[in-house]
Short mmCIF file of N, CA and C in Angstrom, two decimals:
data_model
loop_
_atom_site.label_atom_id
_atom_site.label_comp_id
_atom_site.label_asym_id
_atom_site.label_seq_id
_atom_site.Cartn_x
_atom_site.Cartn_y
_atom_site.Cartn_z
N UNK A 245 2.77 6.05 25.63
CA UNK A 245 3.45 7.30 25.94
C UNK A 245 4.87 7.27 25.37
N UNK A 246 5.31 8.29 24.68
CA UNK A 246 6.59 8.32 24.04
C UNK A 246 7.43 9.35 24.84
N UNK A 247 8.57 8.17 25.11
CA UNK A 247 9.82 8.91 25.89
C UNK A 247 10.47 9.98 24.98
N UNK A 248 11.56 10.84 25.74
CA UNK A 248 12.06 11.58 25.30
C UNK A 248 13.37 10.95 24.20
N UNK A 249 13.43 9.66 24.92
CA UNK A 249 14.76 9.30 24.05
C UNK A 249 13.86 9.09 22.81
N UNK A 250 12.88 7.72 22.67
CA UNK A 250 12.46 7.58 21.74
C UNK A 250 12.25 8.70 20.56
N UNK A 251 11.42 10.35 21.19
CA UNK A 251 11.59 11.06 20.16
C UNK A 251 12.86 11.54 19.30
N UNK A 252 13.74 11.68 20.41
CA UNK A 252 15.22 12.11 19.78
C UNK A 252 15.75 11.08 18.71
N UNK A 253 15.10 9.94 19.26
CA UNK A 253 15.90 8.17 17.94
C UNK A 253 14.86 8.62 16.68
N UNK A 254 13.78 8.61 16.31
CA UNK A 254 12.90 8.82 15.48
C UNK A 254 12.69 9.54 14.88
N UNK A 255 13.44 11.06 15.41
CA UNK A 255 13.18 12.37 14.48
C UNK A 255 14.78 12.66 14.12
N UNK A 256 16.19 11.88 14.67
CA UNK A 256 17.21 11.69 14.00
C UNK A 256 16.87 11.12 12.88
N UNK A 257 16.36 9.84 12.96
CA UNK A 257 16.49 9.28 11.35
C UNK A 257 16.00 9.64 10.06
N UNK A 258 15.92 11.08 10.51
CA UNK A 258 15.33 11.75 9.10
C UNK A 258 16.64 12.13 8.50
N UNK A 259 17.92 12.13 8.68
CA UNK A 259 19.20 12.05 8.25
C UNK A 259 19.67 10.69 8.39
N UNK A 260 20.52 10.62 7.37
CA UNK A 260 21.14 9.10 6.81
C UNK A 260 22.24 9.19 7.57
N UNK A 261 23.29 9.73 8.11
CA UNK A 261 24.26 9.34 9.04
C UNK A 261 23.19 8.98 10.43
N UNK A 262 22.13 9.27 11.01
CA UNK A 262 21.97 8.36 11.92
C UNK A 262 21.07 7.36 11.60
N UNK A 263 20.60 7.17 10.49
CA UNK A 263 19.78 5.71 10.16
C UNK A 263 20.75 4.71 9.62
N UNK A 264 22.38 5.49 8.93
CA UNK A 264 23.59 3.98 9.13
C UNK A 264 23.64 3.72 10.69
N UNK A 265 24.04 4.96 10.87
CA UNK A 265 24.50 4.46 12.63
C UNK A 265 23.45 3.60 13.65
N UNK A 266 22.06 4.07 13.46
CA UNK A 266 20.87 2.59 14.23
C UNK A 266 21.07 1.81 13.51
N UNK A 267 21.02 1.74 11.94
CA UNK A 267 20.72 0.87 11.33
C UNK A 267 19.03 0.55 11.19
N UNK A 268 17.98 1.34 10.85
CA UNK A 268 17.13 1.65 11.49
C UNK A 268 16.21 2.62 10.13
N UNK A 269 15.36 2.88 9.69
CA UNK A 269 14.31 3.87 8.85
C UNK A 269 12.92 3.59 9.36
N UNK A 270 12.52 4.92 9.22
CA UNK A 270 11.10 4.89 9.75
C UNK A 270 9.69 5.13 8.23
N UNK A 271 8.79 4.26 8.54
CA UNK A 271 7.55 3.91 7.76
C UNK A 271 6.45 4.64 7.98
N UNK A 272 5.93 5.43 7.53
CA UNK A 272 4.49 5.69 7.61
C UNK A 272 3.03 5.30 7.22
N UNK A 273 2.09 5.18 7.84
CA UNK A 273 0.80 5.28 7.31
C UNK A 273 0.77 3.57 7.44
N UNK A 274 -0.21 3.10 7.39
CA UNK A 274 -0.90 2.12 8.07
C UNK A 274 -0.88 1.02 6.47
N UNK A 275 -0.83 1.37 5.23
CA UNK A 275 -0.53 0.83 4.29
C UNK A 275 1.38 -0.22 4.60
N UNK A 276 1.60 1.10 3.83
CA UNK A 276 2.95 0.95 4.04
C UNK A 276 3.69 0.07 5.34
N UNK A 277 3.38 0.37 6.38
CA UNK A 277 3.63 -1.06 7.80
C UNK A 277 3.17 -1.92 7.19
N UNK A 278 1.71 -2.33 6.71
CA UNK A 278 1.64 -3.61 6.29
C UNK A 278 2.57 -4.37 5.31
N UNK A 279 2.84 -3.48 4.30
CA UNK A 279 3.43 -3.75 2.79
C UNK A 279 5.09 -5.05 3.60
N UNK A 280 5.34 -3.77 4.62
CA UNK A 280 6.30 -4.05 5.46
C UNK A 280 6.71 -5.58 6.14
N UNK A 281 5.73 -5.67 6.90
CA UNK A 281 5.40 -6.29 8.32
C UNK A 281 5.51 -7.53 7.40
N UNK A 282 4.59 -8.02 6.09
CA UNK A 282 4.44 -8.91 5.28
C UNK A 282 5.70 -9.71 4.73
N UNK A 283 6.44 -8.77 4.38
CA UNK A 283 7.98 -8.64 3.95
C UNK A 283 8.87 -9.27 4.61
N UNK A 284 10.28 -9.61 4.43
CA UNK A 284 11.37 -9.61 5.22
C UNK A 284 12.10 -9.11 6.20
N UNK A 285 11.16 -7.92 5.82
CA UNK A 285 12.36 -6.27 6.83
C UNK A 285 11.61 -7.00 8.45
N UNK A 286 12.75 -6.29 9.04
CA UNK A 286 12.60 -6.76 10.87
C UNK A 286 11.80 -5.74 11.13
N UNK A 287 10.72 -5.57 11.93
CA UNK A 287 9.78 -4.78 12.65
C UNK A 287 10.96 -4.56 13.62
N UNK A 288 11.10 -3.11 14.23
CA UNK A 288 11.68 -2.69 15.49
C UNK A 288 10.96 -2.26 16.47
N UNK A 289 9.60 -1.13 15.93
CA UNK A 289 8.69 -1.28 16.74
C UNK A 289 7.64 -0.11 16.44
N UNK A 290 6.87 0.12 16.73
CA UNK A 290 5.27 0.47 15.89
C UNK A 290 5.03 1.50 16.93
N UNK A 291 4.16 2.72 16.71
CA UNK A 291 3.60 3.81 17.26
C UNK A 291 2.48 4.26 16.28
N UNK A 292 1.91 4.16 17.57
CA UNK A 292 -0.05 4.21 16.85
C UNK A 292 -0.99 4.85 17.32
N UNK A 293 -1.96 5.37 17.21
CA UNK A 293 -2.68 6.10 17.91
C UNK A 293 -3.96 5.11 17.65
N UNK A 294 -4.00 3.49 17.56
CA UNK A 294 -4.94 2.71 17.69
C UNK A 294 -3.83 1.02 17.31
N UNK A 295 -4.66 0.38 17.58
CA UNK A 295 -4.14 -0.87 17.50
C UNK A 295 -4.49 -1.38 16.39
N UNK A 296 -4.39 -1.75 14.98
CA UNK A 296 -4.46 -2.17 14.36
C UNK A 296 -3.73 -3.27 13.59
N UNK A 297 -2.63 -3.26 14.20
CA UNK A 297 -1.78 -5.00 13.68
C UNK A 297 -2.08 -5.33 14.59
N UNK A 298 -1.54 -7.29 13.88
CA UNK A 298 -1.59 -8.18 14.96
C UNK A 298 0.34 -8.12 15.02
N UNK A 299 0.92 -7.56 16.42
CA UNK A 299 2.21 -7.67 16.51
C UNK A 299 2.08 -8.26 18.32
N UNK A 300 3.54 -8.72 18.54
CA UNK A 300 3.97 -8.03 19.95
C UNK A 300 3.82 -7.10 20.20
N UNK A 301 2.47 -7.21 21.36
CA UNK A 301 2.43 -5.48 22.01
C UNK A 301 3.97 -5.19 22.70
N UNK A 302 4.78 -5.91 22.81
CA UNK A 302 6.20 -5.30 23.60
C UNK A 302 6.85 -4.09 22.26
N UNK A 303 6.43 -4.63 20.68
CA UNK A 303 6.71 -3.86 19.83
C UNK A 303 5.71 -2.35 19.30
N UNK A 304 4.67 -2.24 20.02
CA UNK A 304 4.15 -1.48 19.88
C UNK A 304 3.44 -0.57 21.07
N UNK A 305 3.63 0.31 21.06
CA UNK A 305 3.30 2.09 21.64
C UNK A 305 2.08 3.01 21.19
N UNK A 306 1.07 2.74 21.74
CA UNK A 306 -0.33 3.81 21.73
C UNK A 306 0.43 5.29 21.75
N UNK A 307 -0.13 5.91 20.93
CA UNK A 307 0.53 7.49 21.17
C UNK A 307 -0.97 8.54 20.82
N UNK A 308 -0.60 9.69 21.01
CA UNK A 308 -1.60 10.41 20.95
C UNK A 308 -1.54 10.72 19.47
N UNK A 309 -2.34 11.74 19.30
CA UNK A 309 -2.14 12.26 17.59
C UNK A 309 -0.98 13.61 18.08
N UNK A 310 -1.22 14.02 18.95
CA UNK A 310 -0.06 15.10 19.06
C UNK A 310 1.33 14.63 19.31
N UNK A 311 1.25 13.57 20.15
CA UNK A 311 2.79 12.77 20.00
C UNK A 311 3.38 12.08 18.76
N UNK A 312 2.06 11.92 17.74
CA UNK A 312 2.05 11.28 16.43
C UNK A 312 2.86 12.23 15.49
N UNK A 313 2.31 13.47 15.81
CA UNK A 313 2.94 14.41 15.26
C UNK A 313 4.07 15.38 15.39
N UNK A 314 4.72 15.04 16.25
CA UNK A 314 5.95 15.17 16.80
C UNK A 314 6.76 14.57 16.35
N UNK A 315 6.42 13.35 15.47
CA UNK A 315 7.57 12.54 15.50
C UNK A 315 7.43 12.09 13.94
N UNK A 316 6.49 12.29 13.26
CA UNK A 316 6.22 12.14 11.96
C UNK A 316 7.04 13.49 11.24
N UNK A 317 7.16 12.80 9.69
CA UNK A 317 7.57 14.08 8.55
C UNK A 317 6.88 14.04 7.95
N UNK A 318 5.66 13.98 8.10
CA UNK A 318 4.34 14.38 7.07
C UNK A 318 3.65 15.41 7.82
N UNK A 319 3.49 16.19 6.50
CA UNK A 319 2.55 17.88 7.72
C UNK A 319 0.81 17.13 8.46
N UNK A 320 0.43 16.38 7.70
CA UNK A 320 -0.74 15.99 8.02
C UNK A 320 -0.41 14.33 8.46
N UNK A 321 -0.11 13.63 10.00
CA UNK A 321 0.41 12.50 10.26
C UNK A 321 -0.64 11.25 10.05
N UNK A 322 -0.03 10.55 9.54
CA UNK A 322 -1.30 9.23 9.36
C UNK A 322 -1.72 8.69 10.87
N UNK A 323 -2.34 7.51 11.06
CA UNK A 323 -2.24 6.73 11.96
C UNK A 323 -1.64 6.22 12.87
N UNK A 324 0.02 5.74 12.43
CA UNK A 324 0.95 4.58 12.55
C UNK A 324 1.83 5.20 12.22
N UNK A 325 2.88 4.72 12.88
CA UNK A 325 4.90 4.90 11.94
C UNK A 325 5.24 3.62 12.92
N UNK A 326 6.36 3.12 12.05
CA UNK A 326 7.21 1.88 12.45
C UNK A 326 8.41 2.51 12.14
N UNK A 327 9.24 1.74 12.96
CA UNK A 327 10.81 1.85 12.44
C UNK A 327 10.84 0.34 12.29
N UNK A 328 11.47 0.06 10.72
CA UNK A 328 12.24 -1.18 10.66
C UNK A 328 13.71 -1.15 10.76
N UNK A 329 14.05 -2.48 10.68
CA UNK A 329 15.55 -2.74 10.59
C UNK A 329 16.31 -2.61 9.66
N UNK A 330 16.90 -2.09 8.53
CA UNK A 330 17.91 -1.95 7.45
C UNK A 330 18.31 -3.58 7.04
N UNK A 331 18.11 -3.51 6.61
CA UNK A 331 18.41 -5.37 5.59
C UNK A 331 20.00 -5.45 5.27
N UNK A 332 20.64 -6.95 5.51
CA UNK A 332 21.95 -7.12 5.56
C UNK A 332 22.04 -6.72 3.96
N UNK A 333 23.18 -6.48 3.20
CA UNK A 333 23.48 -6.06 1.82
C UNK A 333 23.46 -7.33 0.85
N UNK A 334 22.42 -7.71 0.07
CA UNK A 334 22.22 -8.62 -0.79
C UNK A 334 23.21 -8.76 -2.20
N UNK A 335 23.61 -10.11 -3.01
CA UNK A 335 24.20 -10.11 -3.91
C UNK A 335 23.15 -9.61 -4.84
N UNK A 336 24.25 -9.30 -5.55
CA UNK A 336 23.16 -8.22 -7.46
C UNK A 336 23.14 -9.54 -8.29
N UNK A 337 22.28 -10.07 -8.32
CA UNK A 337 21.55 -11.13 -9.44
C UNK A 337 21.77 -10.72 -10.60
N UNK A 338 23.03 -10.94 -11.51
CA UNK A 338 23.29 -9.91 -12.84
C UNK A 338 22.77 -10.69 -14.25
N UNK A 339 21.95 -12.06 -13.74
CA UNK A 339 21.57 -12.89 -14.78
C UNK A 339 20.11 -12.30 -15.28
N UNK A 340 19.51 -11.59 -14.46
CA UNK A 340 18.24 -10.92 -14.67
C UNK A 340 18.52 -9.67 -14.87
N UNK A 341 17.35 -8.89 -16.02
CA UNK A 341 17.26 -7.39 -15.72
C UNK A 341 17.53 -6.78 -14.60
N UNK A 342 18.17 -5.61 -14.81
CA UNK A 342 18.53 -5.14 -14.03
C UNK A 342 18.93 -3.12 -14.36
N UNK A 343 18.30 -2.51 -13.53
CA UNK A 343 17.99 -0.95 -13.79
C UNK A 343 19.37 -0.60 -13.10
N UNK A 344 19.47 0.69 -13.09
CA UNK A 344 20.89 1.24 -12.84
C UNK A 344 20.65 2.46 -12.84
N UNK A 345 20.89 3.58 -12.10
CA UNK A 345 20.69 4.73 -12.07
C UNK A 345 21.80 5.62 -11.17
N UNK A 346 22.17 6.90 -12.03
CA UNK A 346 22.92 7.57 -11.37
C UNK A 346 22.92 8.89 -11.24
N UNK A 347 22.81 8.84 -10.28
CA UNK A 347 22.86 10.48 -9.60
C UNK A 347 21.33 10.62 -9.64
N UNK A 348 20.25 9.74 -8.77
CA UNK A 348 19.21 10.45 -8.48
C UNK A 348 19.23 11.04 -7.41
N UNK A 349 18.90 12.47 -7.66
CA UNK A 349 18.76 13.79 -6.13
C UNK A 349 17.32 13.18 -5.29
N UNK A 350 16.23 13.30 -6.63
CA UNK A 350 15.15 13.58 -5.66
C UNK A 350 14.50 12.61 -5.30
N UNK A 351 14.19 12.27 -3.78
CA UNK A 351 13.53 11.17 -3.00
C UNK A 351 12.26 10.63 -3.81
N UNK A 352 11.26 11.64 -4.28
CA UNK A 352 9.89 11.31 -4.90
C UNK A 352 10.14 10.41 -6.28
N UNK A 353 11.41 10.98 -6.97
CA UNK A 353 11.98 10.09 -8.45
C UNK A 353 11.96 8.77 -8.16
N UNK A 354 12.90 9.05 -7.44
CA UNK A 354 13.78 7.92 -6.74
C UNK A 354 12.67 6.59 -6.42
N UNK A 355 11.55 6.93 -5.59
CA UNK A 355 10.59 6.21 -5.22
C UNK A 355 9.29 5.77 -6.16
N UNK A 356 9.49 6.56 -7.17
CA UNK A 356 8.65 6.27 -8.31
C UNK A 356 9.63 5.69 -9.52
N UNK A 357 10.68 5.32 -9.51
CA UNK A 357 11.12 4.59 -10.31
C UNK A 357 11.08 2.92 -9.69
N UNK A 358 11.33 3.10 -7.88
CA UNK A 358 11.28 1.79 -7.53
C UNK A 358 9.80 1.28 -7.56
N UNK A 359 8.97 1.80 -7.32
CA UNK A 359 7.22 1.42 -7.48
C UNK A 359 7.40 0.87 -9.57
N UNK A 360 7.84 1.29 -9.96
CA UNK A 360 7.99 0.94 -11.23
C UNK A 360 9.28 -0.35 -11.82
N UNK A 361 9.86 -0.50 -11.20
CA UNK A 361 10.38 -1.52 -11.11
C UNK A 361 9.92 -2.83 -10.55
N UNK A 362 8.83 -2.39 -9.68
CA UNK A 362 8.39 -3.48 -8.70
C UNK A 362 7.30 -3.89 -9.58
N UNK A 363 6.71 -3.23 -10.60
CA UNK A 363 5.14 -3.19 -11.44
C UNK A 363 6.03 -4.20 -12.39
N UNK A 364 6.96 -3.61 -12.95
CA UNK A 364 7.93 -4.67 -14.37
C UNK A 364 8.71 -5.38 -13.55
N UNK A 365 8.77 -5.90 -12.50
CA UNK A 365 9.44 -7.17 -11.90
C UNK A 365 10.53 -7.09 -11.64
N UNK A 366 11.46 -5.71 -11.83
CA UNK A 366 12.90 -5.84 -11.69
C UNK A 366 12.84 -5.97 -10.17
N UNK A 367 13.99 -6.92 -10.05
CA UNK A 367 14.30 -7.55 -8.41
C UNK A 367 15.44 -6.57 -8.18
N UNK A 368 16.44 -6.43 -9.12
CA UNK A 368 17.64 -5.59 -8.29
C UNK A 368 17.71 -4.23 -9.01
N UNK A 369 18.02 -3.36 -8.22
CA UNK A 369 17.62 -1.54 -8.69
C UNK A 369 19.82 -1.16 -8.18
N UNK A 370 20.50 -1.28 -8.84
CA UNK A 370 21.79 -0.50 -9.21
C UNK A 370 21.58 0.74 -8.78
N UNK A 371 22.26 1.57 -8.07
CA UNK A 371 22.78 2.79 -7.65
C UNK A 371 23.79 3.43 -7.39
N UNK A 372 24.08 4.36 -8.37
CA UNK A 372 25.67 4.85 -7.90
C UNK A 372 25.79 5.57 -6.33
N UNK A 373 26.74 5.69 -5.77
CA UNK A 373 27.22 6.59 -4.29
C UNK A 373 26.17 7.33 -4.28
N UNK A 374 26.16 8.59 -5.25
CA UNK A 374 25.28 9.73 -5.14
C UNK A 374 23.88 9.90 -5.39
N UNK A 375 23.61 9.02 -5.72
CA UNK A 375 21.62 8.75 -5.72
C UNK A 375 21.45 8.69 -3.89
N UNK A 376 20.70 9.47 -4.16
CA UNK A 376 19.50 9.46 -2.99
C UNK A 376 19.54 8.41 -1.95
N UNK A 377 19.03 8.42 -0.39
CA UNK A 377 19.22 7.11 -0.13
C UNK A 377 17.84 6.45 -0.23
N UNK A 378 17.95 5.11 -0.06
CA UNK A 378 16.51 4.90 -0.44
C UNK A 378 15.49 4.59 0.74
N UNK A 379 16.43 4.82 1.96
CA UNK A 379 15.80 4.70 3.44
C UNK A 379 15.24 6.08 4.02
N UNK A 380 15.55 6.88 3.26
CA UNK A 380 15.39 8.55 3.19
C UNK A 380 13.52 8.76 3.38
N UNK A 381 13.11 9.07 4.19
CA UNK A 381 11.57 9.17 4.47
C UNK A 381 10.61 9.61 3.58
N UNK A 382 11.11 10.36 2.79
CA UNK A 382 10.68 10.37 1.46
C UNK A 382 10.61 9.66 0.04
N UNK A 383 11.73 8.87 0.51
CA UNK A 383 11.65 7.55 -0.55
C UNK A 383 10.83 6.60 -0.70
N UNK A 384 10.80 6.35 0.70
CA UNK A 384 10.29 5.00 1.80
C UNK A 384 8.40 5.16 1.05
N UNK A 385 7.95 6.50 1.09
CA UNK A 385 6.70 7.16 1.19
C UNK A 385 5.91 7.04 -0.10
N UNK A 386 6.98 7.63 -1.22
CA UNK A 386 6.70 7.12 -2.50
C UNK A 386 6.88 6.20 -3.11
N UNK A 387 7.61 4.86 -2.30
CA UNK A 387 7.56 3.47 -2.73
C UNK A 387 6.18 2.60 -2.59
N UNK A 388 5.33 2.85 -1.43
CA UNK A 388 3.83 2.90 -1.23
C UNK A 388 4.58 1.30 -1.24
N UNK A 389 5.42 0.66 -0.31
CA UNK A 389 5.32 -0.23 -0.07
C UNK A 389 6.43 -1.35 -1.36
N UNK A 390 6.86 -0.59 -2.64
CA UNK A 390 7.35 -1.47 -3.47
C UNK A 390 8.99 -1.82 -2.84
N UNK A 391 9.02 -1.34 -2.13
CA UNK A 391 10.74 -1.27 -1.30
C UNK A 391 10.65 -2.80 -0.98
N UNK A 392 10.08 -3.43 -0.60
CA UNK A 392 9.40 -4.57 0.08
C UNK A 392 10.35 -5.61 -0.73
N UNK A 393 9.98 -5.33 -2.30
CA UNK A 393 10.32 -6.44 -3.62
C UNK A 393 11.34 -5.72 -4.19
N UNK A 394 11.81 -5.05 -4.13
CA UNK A 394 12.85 -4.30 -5.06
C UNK A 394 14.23 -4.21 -4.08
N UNK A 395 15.18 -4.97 -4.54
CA UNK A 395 16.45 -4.72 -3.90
C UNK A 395 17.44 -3.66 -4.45
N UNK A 396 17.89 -2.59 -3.42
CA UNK A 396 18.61 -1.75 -4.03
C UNK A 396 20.41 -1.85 -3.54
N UNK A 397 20.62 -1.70 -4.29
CA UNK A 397 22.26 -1.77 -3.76
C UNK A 397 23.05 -0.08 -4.41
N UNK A 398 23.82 0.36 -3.41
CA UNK A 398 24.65 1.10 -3.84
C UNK A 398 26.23 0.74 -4.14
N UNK A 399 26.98 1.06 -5.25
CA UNK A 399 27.96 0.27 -5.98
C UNK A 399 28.52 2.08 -6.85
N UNK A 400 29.90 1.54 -6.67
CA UNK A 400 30.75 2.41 -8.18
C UNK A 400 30.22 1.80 -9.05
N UNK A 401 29.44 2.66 -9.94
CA UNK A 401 28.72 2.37 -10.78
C UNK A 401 29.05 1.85 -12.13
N UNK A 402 30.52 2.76 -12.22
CA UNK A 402 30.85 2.30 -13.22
C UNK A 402 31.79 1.34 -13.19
N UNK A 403 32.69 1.10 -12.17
CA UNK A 403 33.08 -0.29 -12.19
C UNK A 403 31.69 -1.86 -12.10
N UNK A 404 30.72 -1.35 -11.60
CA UNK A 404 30.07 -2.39 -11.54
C UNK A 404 29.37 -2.77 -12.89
N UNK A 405 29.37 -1.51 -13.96
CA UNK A 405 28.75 -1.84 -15.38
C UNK A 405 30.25 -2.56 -15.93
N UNK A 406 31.28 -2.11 -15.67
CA UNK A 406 32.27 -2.68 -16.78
C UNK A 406 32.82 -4.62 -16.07
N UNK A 407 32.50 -4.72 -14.87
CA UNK A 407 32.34 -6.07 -14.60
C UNK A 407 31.53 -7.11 -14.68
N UNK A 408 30.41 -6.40 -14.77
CA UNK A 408 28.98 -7.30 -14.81
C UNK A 408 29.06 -7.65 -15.70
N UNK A 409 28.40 -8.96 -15.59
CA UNK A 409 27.82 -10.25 -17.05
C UNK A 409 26.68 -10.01 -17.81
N UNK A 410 26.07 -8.72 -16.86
CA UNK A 410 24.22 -8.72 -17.99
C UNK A 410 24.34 -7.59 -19.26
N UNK A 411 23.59 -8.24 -19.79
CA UNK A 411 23.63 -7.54 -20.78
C UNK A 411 23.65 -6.26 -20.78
N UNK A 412 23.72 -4.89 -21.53
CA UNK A 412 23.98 -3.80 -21.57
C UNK A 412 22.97 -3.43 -22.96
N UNK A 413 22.18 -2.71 -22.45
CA UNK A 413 21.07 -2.02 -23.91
C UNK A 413 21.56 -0.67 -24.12
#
């Protein structure tokens, strides 16, 4: 059964001032938790309308499909949503390839460039201020899980090209 607070925490984090402030993004669909759960990212805690991981049941919540859908941003709700934890800010590995992008608007780009980075192995994904965030529920959705392997950092972009050691094509 999902409390009232819980809905109010879960359907905030569809804006990025309150997923800095939990520290906190939410996962959909029963893929994607796994991609997750496998990963580094901290599980915070799971809502399901069946049991299908092996977690701490203290981390996980049976819900209905109508409570499922209350709290999901997909018109048609999967199974499952998790909220994970936001990952401490990693150093940029500038000895390896490394992508760089600025000013991506749209979440679906955004998430299909990181699924493509994750296919060609790039480990660190460069972002200026104004790209997209990549905890953004729509990002998260079209990463189908590559968020997992792909580290993104946001950086002045262009101070970070005119300091860096890697090469420049």
């Amino acid at each position: 059964m999902l409390t009232k607070n819980q809905i109010k925490l879960i359907t905030s984090l569809g804006q990025k001032k309150f997923r800095s402030q939990h520290q906190l993004f939410v996962v959909e669909g029963i893929k994607g938790i796994e991609e997750f759960l496998k990963s580094t990212f901290e599980l915070h805690h799971v809502f399901a309308t069946e049991s299908v991981f092996k977690i701490d049941n203290r981390l996980m919540t049976n819900v209905s499909e109508a409570e499922l859908k209350k709290i999901s941003n997909l018109k048609t709700p999967n199974t499952a949503l998790a909220l994970f934890k936001m990952p401490k800010t990693q150093t940029i590995d500038d000895t390896k390839l490394i992508v760089a992008l600025d000013d991506i608007r749209d979440p679906g780009n955004l998430g299909t460039i990181i699924r493509l980075c994750d296919w060609f192995g790039v480990k660190d994904l460069v972002c200026s201020s104004t790209t997209v965030d990549c905890y953004n529920p729509k990002v998260v959705q079209a990463t189908m899980g590559s968020l997992t392997r792909v580290a993104l950092h946001y950086v002045d972009l262009e101070q970070f090209l005119a300091t860096s050691k890697a090469q420049k094509f």
